Coordinates of C-alpha atoms and ligand atoms in Angstrom, one line a residue:
X1 CA 18.5 -12.1 -71.6
X2 CA 19.9 -15.0 -73.3
X3 CA 20.9 -18.2 -71.4
X4 CA 22.6 -21.4 -72.6
X5 CA 21.7 -24.6 -70.7
X6 CA 24.5 -27.2 -71.2
X7 CA 24.5 -30.7 -70.2
X8 CA 27.3 -33.2 -70.3
X9 CA 27.7 -36.9 -70.9
X10 CA 24.9 -39.3 -70.4
X11 CA 22.4 -36.8 -69.0
X12 CA 20.6 -37.6 -72.4
X13 CA 20.0 -41.0 -70.8
X14 CA 18.0 -39.5 -67.8
X15 CA 15.0 -41.7 -66.9
X16 CA 16.4 -44.7 -68.7
X17 CA 18.4 -46.2 -65.8
X18 CA 19.3 -45.2 -62.0
X19 CA 16.0 -43.5 -61.2
X20 CA 17.0 -43.8 -57.6
X21 CA 19.8 -41.2 -58.2
X22 CA 18.7 -39.1 -60.9
X23 CA 14.8 -39.6 -61.0
X24 CA 12.5 -41.3 -63.6
X25 CA 12.0 -38.3 -65.7
X26 CA 13.7 -38.1 -69.1
X27 CA 16.0 -35.7 -70.8
X28 CA 12.9 -34.3 -72.7
X29 CA 11.1 -33.7 -69.5
X30 CA 14.1 -31.9 -68.2
X31 CA 14.1 -29.6 -71.3
X32 CA 10.4 -29.0 -71.1
X33 CA 10.7 -28.1 -67.3
X34 CA 13.4 -25.5 -68.0
X35 CA 11.7 -24.1 -71.0
X36 CA 8.4 -23.6 -68.9
X37 CA 10.4 -21.8 -66.1
X38 CA 12.2 -19.7 -68.8
X39 CA 9.0 -18.8 -70.5
X40 CA 7.5 -17.8 -67.0
X41 CA 10.5 -15.6 -66.3
X42 CA 10.7 -14.0 -69.7
X43 CA 14.1 -15.4 -70.3
X44 CA 15.4 -16.9 -73.6
X45 CA 17.1 -20.3 -73.4
X46 CA 18.9 -22.7 -75.7
X47 CA 19.9 -26.1 -75.1
X48 CA 23.1 -28.1 -75.6
X49 CA 23.9 -31.7 -74.7
X50 CA 27.2 -33.6 -75.7
X51 CA 28.8 -36.7 -74.5
X52 CA 32.2 -35.2 -75.9
X53 CA 34.5 -33.0 -73.9
X54 CA 35.6 -31.1 -76.9
X55 CA 32.2 -30.4 -78.2
X56 CA 31.5 -28.9 -74.8
X57 CA 34.5 -26.7 -74.9
X58 CA 33.7 -25.7 -78.4
X59 CA 30.2 -24.8 -77.4
X60 CA 31.4 -22.7 -74.3
X61 CA 33.7 -20.8 -76.9
X62 CA 31.0 -20.4 -79.4
X63 CA 28.8 -18.8 -76.5
X64 CA 31.2 -15.7 -76.3
X65 CA 29.4 -12.6 -77.3
X66 CA 26.1 -14.6 -77.8
X67 CA 24.7 -15.6 -74.3
X68 CA 24.5 -13.7 -71.2
X69 CA 24.8 -16.6 -68.9
X70 CA 25.3 -20.2 -68.9
X71 CA 23.6 -23.1 -66.9
X72 CA 26.0 -26.0 -66.9
X73 CA 26.0 -29.6 -65.7
X74 CA 29.1 -31.0 -66.9
X75 CA 28.1 -34.4 -65.5
X76 CA 31.2 -36.6 -65.2
X77 CA 33.6 -34.1 -66.8
X78 CA 32.9 -31.8 -63.6
X79 CA 35.4 -34.3 -61.9
X80 CA 38.1 -34.3 -64.6
X81 CA 37.9 -31.5 -67.1
X82 CA 40.5 -28.7 -66.7
X83 CA 39.7 -28.0 -70.4
X84 CA 36.0 -27.1 -69.5
X85 CA 37.4 -25.0 -66.6
X86 CA 39.7 -23.2 -68.8
X87 CA 37.0 -22.5 -71.6
X88 CA 34.8 -21.0 -68.8
X89 CA 37.6 -18.7 -67.7
X90 CA 38.2 -17.7 -71.2
X91 CA 34.8 -16.5 -72.1
X92 CA 34.2 -15.2 -68.5
X93 CA 30.3 -15.7 -69.1
X94 CA 28.5 -15.9 -65.5
X95 CA 27.9 -19.6 -65.2
X96 CA 25.9 -21.5 -62.6
X97 CA 26.9 -25.1 -62.0
X98 CA 24.0 -27.7 -61.5
X99 CA 24.0 -31.3 -60.3
X100 CA 20.8 -33.2 -60.1
X101 CA 22.2 -35.4 -57.3
X102 CA 24.0 -34.4 -54.3
X103 CA 27.5 -35.0 -55.1
X104 CA 28.8 -34.0 -51.9
X105 CA 27.1 -37.2 -50.4
X106 CA 28.6 -39.4 -53.0
X107 CA 31.7 -41.2 -53.9
X108 CA 35.4 -39.7 -53.1
X109 CA 36.0 -39.2 -56.9
X110 CA 33.1 -36.8 -57.1
X111 CA 34.3 -34.4 -54.5
X112 CA 36.3 -32.1 -56.9
X113 CA 34.6 -30.0 -59.3
X114 CA 37.0 -28.2 -61.7
X115 CA 34.2 -26.3 -63.5
X116 CA 32.9 -25.2 -60.2
X117 CA 35.9 -23.0 -59.8
X118 CA 34.8 -20.8 -62.5
X119 CA 31.1 -20.7 -61.6
X120 CA 29.4 -18.0 -59.6
X121 CA 27.0 -20.5 -57.9
X122 CA 26.4 -24.3 -57.6
X123 CA 23.0 -26.0 -56.8
X124 CA 23.2 -29.7 -56.3
X125 CA 20.7 -32.4 -55.0
X126 CA 17.6 -30.5 -56.0
X127 CA 16.8 -32.8 -59.1
X128 CA 15.3 -30.6 -62.0
X129 CA 14.6 -27.9 -59.5
X130 CA 18.2 -27.0 -59.3
X131 CA 18.1 -25.7 -63.0
X132 CA 15.1 -23.6 -62.3
X133 CA 17.0 -22.2 -59.2
X134 CA 20.0 -21.5 -61.5
X135 CA 17.8 -19.6 -64.0
X136 CA 16.4 -17.4 -61.3
X137 CA 19.8 -16.7 -59.8
X138 CA 21.3 -15.8 -63.1
X139 CA 18.3 -13.6 -64.0
X140 CA 18.7 -11.6 -60.7
X141 CA 22.6 -11.7 -61.1
X142 CA 22.7 -10.4 -64.7
X143 CA 19.9 -7.8 -63.9
X144 CA 22.0 -6.4 -60.9
X145 CA 25.4 -6.4 -63.0
Ligands
CA2_201 O1 24.2 -35.2 -60.3 C1 24.5 -34.8 -61.5 O2 23.9 -34.1 -62.1 C2 25.9 -35.4 -62.0 O3 26.4 -34.3 -62.7 C3 25.4 -36.4 -63.0 C4 26.6 -37.3 -63.6 C5 27.6 -37.6 -62.5 O4 28.8 -38.1 -63.1 C6 28.0 -36.3 -61.6 O5 29.1 -36.9 -60.7 C7 26.8 -35.7 -61.0 C8 26.1 -38.3 -64.3 C9 25.0 -38.3 -65.3 C10 24.7 -39.7 -65.6 O6 23.4 -39.7 -66.0 C11 22.8 -40.9 -66.1 C12 21.6 -40.9 -66.5 C13 20.8 -42.1 -66.5 C14 21.5 -43.3 -66.3 C15 22.9 -43.3 -65.8 C16 23.4 -42.0 -65.8

């Protein structure tokens, strides 16, 4: 089982600012955490992070026929990007949306998720643990399919 873990803009800055919202661990710590979870579950993972909407769309398209599932934190593009939503619909790869913070408790402009409309599940407000929950969910979801 091959999963692609995608993160959007500024997630590479984790641990550098706003520790009150996103924690004090870095993006490298996040990758190490997910890799450890994947190894424990016998799942193959690849990682992709970009600050560019089109690059994220390109990567979703390139995932077609390669990955069984996607774990996606589109970051700020969650709330703006119909292009990412359309790409997810085009490839129809089971995708789980993850947010480190609890976006439901935050500003009005974070209350819409376009990408989430194409996702089979969403985890938010669990910190890094949300990515592990997404991995566990996809493993079960793809095994049952
Ligand atoms: O909670 C999440 O995971 C978010 O996707 C994070 C996005 C935000 O726009 C979404 O509404 C919720 C922002 C990621 C920015 O990450 C930073 C990291 C360090 C310092 C500042 C921002």
